[in-house]
Amino acid sequence: MVVNMINRVREQRPLIHHITNAVVMNFTANGLLAFGGSPIMANAKQEVADVTRLSQGLLLNIGTLHEDQVEAMILAGKAANEIGIPLVLDPVGAPATRYRSDACQRILQEVKPTVIKGNAGELAHLVNQDVETKGVDSTGEADHEAIVRLVAEKYQTGVVCTGEKDVGCMEDEVFVNETGHPYLAQITGSGCLLGSLLTASLTVEGNPEDHLMATLSHYGRAAEEAAAHPDVEGPGTFIPRFIDALAMEVET
Amino acid sequence: MVVNMINRVREQRPLIHHITNAVVMNFTANGLLAFGGSPIMANAKQEVADVTRLSQGLLLNIGTLHEDQVEAMILAGKAANEIGIPLVLDPVGAPATRYRSDACQRILQEVKPTVIKGNAGELAHLVNQDVETKGVDSTGEADHEAIVRLVAEKYQTGVVCTGEKDVGCMEDEVFVNETGHPYLAQITGSGCLLGSLLTASLTVEGNPEDHLMATLSHYGRAAEEAAAHPDVEGPGTFIPRFIDALAMEVET
Amino acid sequence: MVVNMINRVREQRPLIHHITNAVVMNFTANGLLAFGGSPIMANAKQEVADVTRLSQGLLLNIGTLHEDQVEAMILAGKAANEIGIPLVLDPVGAPATRYRSDACQRILQEVKPTVIKGNAGELAHLVNQDVETKGVDSTGEADHEAIVRLVAEKYQTGVVCTGEKDVGCMEDEVFVNETGHPYLAQITGSGCLLGSLLTASLTVEGNPEDHLMATLSHYGRAAEEAAAHPDVEGPGTFIPRFIDALAMEVET
């Protein structure tokens, strides 16, 4: 199943439109290219709907949100819903400020995501649960599966909760991924890039829960492989080897 | 000729003002530094003309265009034309949306580029030819030399069409470059960075067609060298080795 | 003293809010993570004060300034001053244009930095001295200590002047750092990242002049270590090894 999905992404090279934060644009584009997709990143309100209509998937990430971008996200999101392509929302730092929290709700009132992907603190915030947070990264303990089920029910979407173990839910099926490496928490944008790959995986026909699980598994194993590379001596040298590992061939 | 131009860039360290897309700013700045130029990247309408007047060259790249940036590009472009410094326009994704296409025409009505650089789909769009496109990367087949000549005639500029073979035209002289490596298509921003280096090469006295050809040749050979490095195992490890190779000494 | 400060940063993982230039956001975030801090980068006027109030330090860097960002910097800066957290201002390219120079003065009239960090040309400009400049990098000769003392007196702040030798001043105490490597001038954003690390170091209790000096020393030694790594063959391969070296353990 892993093989099929990733190899199909590589054959189809789905065009994924990203409205994402300024910190991770380059890393996300290179990571998605390595995985097998084709990134496009437009921000202007005048063209985001048109770009979405050319695309096979849409990722919305609120990490460096501003007013024009909220409007652009709603326009792009509505276009994605109209043409029926997968849409992944990453509510980065939603609990951090009232502005970000409200913007997230504005988007969710107008746009229906296929999957909401975040850490426990971000997802808990979307269902008014309290999880201890520090900035944009969740540090508290929580029953991730319970949060995932609450978000899935309230927003009627698939959900992926990242953490030491990733917990996902799609159409009532819960799945857990245990691949990964601590280096992913020592570089910026690892969660953001994952959102992009999840979007690409959902463009492939088949069971979306299998595709999400396969992407989580591949992502974590790529991190493990990169971290084990003899030339990797820290987070800086981890990054290029991780991109390499995302591009690795998948055995049949 | 190659030697002279690149070594002159390294002696003169021309300041190149970039109004470019947000995805590639960091990669472009590091790549131009490695080549021998000095990057500056300002966006505010209030200062782009002043920054241009301090510079020896201007690059305009519409990859993540928005309204304020169109105005900034026109202000900077007019300043570049007034003081007579080289100006390279990269119409990234121009065929993708009406907004981008129109913005491109607005810029071209007010600003005269020294060189327009793009892939076959982008250049064909500027002369109302149809080439099959997928997002911002051209995938169709086309007679690149014919397109290059049409763009050169319509806009009275030099033209560089990137692809498996790069085809350029400057003052009626057509040139073809065959260096390069498939890795360049597997990372983001390789075309964007090339636009920056072409701008830097045009700041050196001498025949501009020789400088463009020399830059294309050096760029492709740097990619070949990097790809052949024993430590390169994928697109992630290619990137830092490619930057290294751009900085390599040029033999006399 | 070096040991204590850096290890305390790593224990406390201070959240540092950055309003910084678009070229260096990714590199800065990865570099601060390697050093031991926790980056957050928000730009919207609606949330920058709230994000600052969650943070332990604030960095303002004017490298790609625009009007909304000036307002955001003033809002964030006032919030930082109110809650008494360290604030570092990096007046990138202040002498280059009237707009940037005026914006810098607007910020300095409303916000009191703990430290102003720049090259000799930028700092000289803040006290109306003339130093030969080329773009955003200072190239002229100047009596750096004299400039540092003038800036410290006029703005009643700590000052760090970067260069071949870094010269700092905090509460009348002048210090000089001689670690470093020419590669730092061949990559983009090395000065910008330093500003972020200086901010993180000031969140630790103790003598701020010791913390600034320790950060300068660690930064330069990390560059020396990375440059000496056998796998580093140019500025491209220097970057990941430099991030690794910033994360290196500090001996007691």
CSV table of C-alpha atoms in Angstrom, one decimal, chain A:
chain,number,residue,atom,x,y,z
A,1,MET,CA,0.0,0.0,0.0
A,2,VAL,CA,2.9,2.3,0.9
A,3,VAL,CA,4.6,1.4,-2.4
A,4,ASN,CA,1.5,2.0,-4.5
A,5,MET,CA,0.7,5.4,-3.1
A,6,ILE,CA,4.2,6.9,-3.2
A,7,ASN,CA,4.9,5.4,-6.6
A,8,ARG,CA,1.6,6.8,-7.9
A,9,VAL,CA,2.5,10.3,-6.6
A,10,ARG,CA,5.8,10.0,-8.5
A,11,GLU,CA,4.0,9.0,-11.7
A,12,GLN,CA,1.3,11.6,-11.5
A,13,ARG,CA,3.4,14.4,-9.9
A,14,PRO,CA,0.4,16.2,-8.5
A,15,LEU,CA,0.5,20.0,-8.5
A,16,ILE,CA,-0.1,21.1,-4.9
A,17,HIS,CA,-0.9,24.7,-4.2
A,18,HIS,CA,0.5,26.0,-0.9
A,19,ILE,CA,-0.6,29.1,0.9
A,20,THR,CA,1.9,28.6,3.7
A,21,ASN,CA,4.2,30.4,6.1
A,22,ALA,CA,7.2,32.4,4.9
A,23,VAL,CA,9.7,30.5,7.1
A,24,VAL,CA,9.2,27.1,5.4
A,25,MET,CA,8.4,27.8,1.8
A,26,ASN,CA,11.8,26.7,0.4
A,27,PHE,CA,12.1,23.6,2.6
A,28,THR,CA,8.5,22.6,1.8
A,29,ALA,CA,9.0,23.0,-1.9
A,30,ASN,CA,12.2,20.9,-1.9
A,31,GLY,CA,10.7,18.3,0.4
A,32,LEU,CA,7.6,17.9,-1.8
A,33,LEU,CA,9.7,17.6,-4.9
A,34,ALA,CA,11.7,14.9,-3.3
A,35,PHE,CA,8.6,13.0,-2.2
A,36,GLY,CA,7.3,13.2,-5.8
A,37,GLY,CA,4.9,16.1,-6.0
A,38,SER,CA,5.0,19.4,-7.8
A,39,PRO,CA,4.8,22.6,-5.6
A,40,ILE,CA,3.2,25.9,-6.5
A,41,MET,CA,2.9,28.8,-4.0
A,42,ALA,CA,0.8,31.8,-4.9
A,43,ASN,CA,-0.5,34.4,-2.4
A,44,ALA,CA,-2.3,37.1,-4.4
A,45,LYS,CA,-6.0,37.2,-3.8
A,46,GLN,CA,-6.4,37.9,-7.5
A,47,GLU,CA,-5.0,34.5,-8.5
A,48,VAL,CA,-5.2,32.0,-5.7
A,49,ALA,CA,-8.6,30.6,-6.8
A,50,ASP,CA,-7.2,30.2,-10.4
A,51,VAL,CA,-4.1,28.5,-9.2
A,52,THR,CA,-6.1,26.2,-7.0
A,53,ARG,CA,-8.3,25.2,-10.0
A,54,LEU,CA,-5.1,24.2,-11.9
A,55,SER,CA,-4.0,22.1,-8.9
A,56,GLN,CA,-4.7,18.6,-7.6
A,57,GLY,CA,-4.4,19.5,-3.9
A,58,LEU,CA,-4.3,22.6,-1.6
A,59,LEU,CA,-2.4,23.1,1.6
A,60,LEU,CA,-3.3,26.0,4.0
A,61,ASN,CA,-0.8,26.7,6.8
A,62,ILE,CA,-1.4,29.7,9.0
A,63,GLY,CA,2.2,30.0,10.5
A,64,THR,CA,2.8,33.6,9.4
A,65,LEU,CA,-0.8,34.7,8.8
A,66,HIS,CA,-1.8,38.3,7.8
A,67,GLU,CA,-5.1,39.8,6.7
A,68,ASP,CA,-4.6,39.4,3.0
A,69,GLN,CA,-3.6,35.8,3.4
A,70,VAL,CA,-6.7,34.9,5.4
A,71,GLU,CA,-8.8,36.2,2.5
A,72,ALA,CA,-6.6,34.4,0.0
A,73,MET,CA,-6.9,31.1,2.0
A,74,ILE,CA,-10.7,31.4,2.0
A,75,LEU,CA,-10.8,32.1,-1.8
A,76,ALA,CA,-8.5,29.2,-2.5
A,77,GLY,CA,-10.2,26.9,-0.1
A,78,LYS,CA,-13.6,27.5,-1.6
A,79,ALA,CA,-12.2,26.8,-5.1
A,80,ALA,CA,-10.7,23.6,-3.8
A,81,ASN,CA,-14.1,22.5,-2.3
A,82,GLU,CA,-15.9,23.4,-5.5
A,83,ILE,CA,-13.7,21.3,-7.7
A,84,GLY,CA,-13.4,18.5,-5.1
A,85,ILE,CA,-9.7,18.3,-4.6
A,86,PRO,CA,-8.1,17.4,-1.2
A,87,LEU,CA,-7.4,20.3,1.2
A,88,VAL,CA,-5.2,20.0,4.3
A,89,LEU,CA,-5.3,22.8,6.9
A,90,ASP,CA,-2.4,23.2,9.3
A,91,PRO,CA,-3.5,25.5,12.2
A,92,VAL,CA,0.0,26.4,13.2
A,93,GLY,CA,0.1,28.2,16.6
A,94,ALA,CA,-3.7,28.6,16.7
A,95,PRO,CA,-3.8,28.7,20.5
A,96,ALA,CA,-1.0,31.3,20.6
A,97,THR,CA,-3.1,34.5,19.9
A,98,ARG,CA,-6.7,35.6,19.7
A,99,TYR,CA,-6.0,36.8,16.1
A,100,ARG,CA,-4.8,33.4,14.9
A,101,SER,CA,-7.5,31.6,16.7
A,102,ASP,CA,-10.2,33.8,15.2
A,103,ALA,CA,-8.7,33.6,11.7
A,104,CYS,CA,-8.7,29.9,12.0
A,105,GLN,CA,-12.4,29.8,12.8
A,106,ARG,CA,-13.1,32.3,9.9
A,107,ILE,CA,-11.4,29.9,7.6
A,108,LEU,CA,-13.2,26.8,9.0
A,109,GLN,CA,-16.6,28.5,8.6
A,110,GLU,CA,-16.1,29.0,4.9
A,111,VAL,CA,-13.9,26.1,3.9
A,112,LYS,CA,-14.2,22.4,4.5
A,113,PRO,CA,-10.8,20.6,4.9
A,114,THR,CA,-10.2,17.0,4.0
A,115,VAL,CA,-7.7,16.8,6.8
A,116,ILE,CA,-6.8,19.0,9.7
A,117,LYS,CA,-3.2,18.4,10.8
A,118,GLY,CA,-1.5,19.8,13.9
A,119,ASN,CA,0.1,19.1,17.2
A,120,ALA,CA,-2.0,18.2,20.2
A,121,GLY,CA,-2.2,21.8,21.5
A,122,GLU,CA,-3.4,23.1,18.2
A,123,LEU,CA,-6.0,20.4,17.7
A,124,ALA,CA,-7.2,20.7,21.3
A,125,HIS,CA,-7.7,24.4,20.9
A,126,LEU,CA,-10.0,23.8,17.9
A,127,VAL,CA,-12.3,21.8,20.2
A,128,ASN,CA,-11.9,24.2,23.2
A,129,GLN,CA,-9.8,21.7,25.2
A,130,ASP,CA,-6.9,23.0,27.2
A,131,VAL,CA,-3.4,21.6,26.6
A,132,GLU,CA,-0.3,23.2,28.0
A,133,THR,CA,1.4,24.9,25.1
A,134,LYS,CA,4.6,26.8,24.5
A,135,GLY,CA,4.6,29.0,21.5
A,136,VAL,CA,3.8,27.0,18.3
A,137,ASP,CA,5.0,23.6,19.6
A,138,SER,CA,2.9,21.6,22.0
A,139,THR,CA,4.7,20.4,25.1
A,140,GLY,CA,1.9,19.2,27.3
A,141,GLU,CA,0.5,15.7,27.7
A,142,ALA,CA,-2.9,14.9,26.4
A,143,ASP,CA,-4.9,12.0,25.3
A,144,HIS,CA,-4.2,12.5,21.6
A,145,GLU,CA,-6.7,9.9,20.4
A,146,ALA,CA,-9.5,11.6,22.3
A,147,ILE,CA,-8.6,15.0,20.8
A,148,VAL,CA,-8.3,13.6,17.3
A,149,ARG,CA,-11.8,12.0,17.6
A,150,LEU,CA,-13.3,15.3,18.9
A,151,VAL,CA,-11.8,17.3,16.1
A,152,ALA,CA,-12.9,14.7,13.5
A,153,GLU,CA,-16.5,14.8,14.9
A,154,LYS,CA,-16.8,18.6,15.3
A,155,TYR,CA,-15.4,19.5,11.8
A,156,GLN,CA,-16.3,16.3,10.0
A,157,THR,CA,-12.8,15.8,8.6
A,158,GLY,CA,-9.9,13.6,8.7
A,159,VAL,CA,-7.4,14.5,11.4
A,160,VAL,CA,-3.6,13.9,11.9
A,161,CYS,CA,-2.1,14.7,15.3
A,162,THR,CA,1.7,14.8,15.2
A,163,GLY,CA,3.8,14.0,18.2
A,164,GLU,CA,6.2,11.4,19.5
A,165,LYS,CA,3.6,9.0,18.2
A,166,ASP,CA,1.4,10.4,15.4
A,167,VAL,CA,-2.3,9.6,15.8
A,168,GLY,CA,-4.7,10.0,12.9
A,169,CYS,CA,-8.4,9.5,12.2
A,170,MET,CA,-10.2,9.2,8.9
A,171,GLU,CA,-13.8,8.1,8.5
A,172,ASP,CA,-13.8,6.8,12.1
A,173,GLU,CA,-10.7,4.7,11.6
A,174,VAL,CA,-7.9,5.5,14.0
A,175,PHE,CA,-4.3,4.9,13.1
A,176,VAL,CA,-1.0,5.4,15.0
A,177,ASN,CA,2.5,5.9,13.5
A,178,GLU,CA,5.6,5.3,15.5
A,179,THR,CA,8.3,6.1,13.0
A,180,GLY,CA,10.3,9.3,13.4
A,181,HIS,CA,13.4,10.8,15.0
A,182,PRO,CA,14.1,13.6,17.5
A,183,TYR,CA,15.9,15.6,14.8
A,184,LEU,CA,12.5,16.5,13.3
A,185,ALA,CA,11.8,18.6,16.4
A,186,GLN,CA,15.2,20.3,16.1
A,187,ILE,CA,14.7,21.8,12.7
A,188,THR,CA,12.1,24.3,11.6
A,189,GLY,CA,9.2,23.3,9.3
A,190,SER,CA,9.2,19.5,9.7
A,191,GLY,CA,5.5,19.6,10.6
A,192,CYS,CA,4.7,22.1,7.8
A,193,LEU,CA,6.4,19.9,5.2
A,194,LEU,CA,4.5,16.9,6.5
A,195,GLY,CA,1.2,18.7,5.7
A,196,SER,CA,2.3,19.2,2.1
A,197,LEU,CA,3.2,15.5,1.7
A,198,LEU,CA,-0.2,14.5,3.3
A,199,THR,CA,-1.9,16.7,0.7
A,200,ALA,CA,0.0,15.0,-2.1
A,201,SER,CA,-0.9,11.5,-0.8
A,202,LEU,CA,-4.6,12.4,-0.8
A,203,THR,CA,-4.5,13.1,-4.6
A,204,VAL,CA,-4.0,9.4,-5.2
A,205,GLU,CA,-7.1,7.2,-5.6
A,206,GLY,CA,-7.6,4.5,-2.9
A,207,ASN,CA,-8.3,4.6,0.8
A,208,PRO,CA,-7.3,8.0,2.2
A,209,GLU,CA,-6.6,6.6,5.7
A,210,ASP,CA,-4.1,4.2,4.1
A,211,HIS,CA,-2.4,7.1,2.2
A,212,LEU,CA,-2.2,9.2,5.3
A,213,MET,CA,-0.7,6.4,7.3
A,214,ALA,CA,1.7,5.5,4.5
A,215,THR,CA,2.9,9.1,4.4
A,216,LEU,CA,3.4,9.3,8.1
A,217,SER,CA,5.3,6.1,8.0
A,218,HIS,CA,7.5,7.1,5.1
A,219,TYR,CA,8.2,10.5,6.6
A,220,GLY,CA,9.3,9.0,9.9
A,221,ARG,CA,11.4,6.3,8.3
A,222,ALA,CA,13.1,8.9,6.1
A,223,ALA,CA,14.0,10.8,9.3
A,224,GLU,CA,15.4,7.7,10.8
A,225,GLU,CA,17.5,6.8,7.7
A,226,ALA,CA,18.8,10.3,7.5
A,227,ALA,CA,19.7,10.5,11.2
A,228,ALA,CA,21.6,7.2,10.9
A,229,HIS,CA,23.7,8.4,7.9
A,230,PRO,CA,27.3,8.4,8.9
A,231,ASP,CA,27.8,12.0,7.6
A,232,VAL,CA,25.0,13.4,9.8
A,233,GLU,CA,26.5,15.1,12.9
A,234,GLY,CA,23.7,17.5,13.9
A,235,PRO,CA,20.5,19.1,12.8
A,236,GLY,CA,22.3,21.1,10.0
A,237,THR,CA,23.6,18.0,8.2
A,238,PHE,CA,20.4,16.2,8.9
A,239,ILE,CA,18.4,18.5,6.7
A,240,PRO,CA,19.9,17.6,3.2
A,241,ARG,CA,20.1,13.9,4.1
A,242,PHE,CA,16.4,14.0,5.1
A,243,ILE,CA,15.4,15.5,1.7
A,244,ASP,CA,17.5,12.8,0.1
A,245,ALA,CA,15.7,10.1,2.2
A,246,LEU,CA,12.3,11.5,1.2
A,247,ALA,CA,13.2,10.9,-2.4
A,248,MET,CA,14.4,7.3,-1.7
A,249,GLU,CA,12.9,4.5,-3.8
A,250,VAL,CA,10.1,2.6,-2.2
A,251,GLU,CA,10.5,-1.2,-2.5
A,252,THR,CA,7.6,-3.2,-4.0
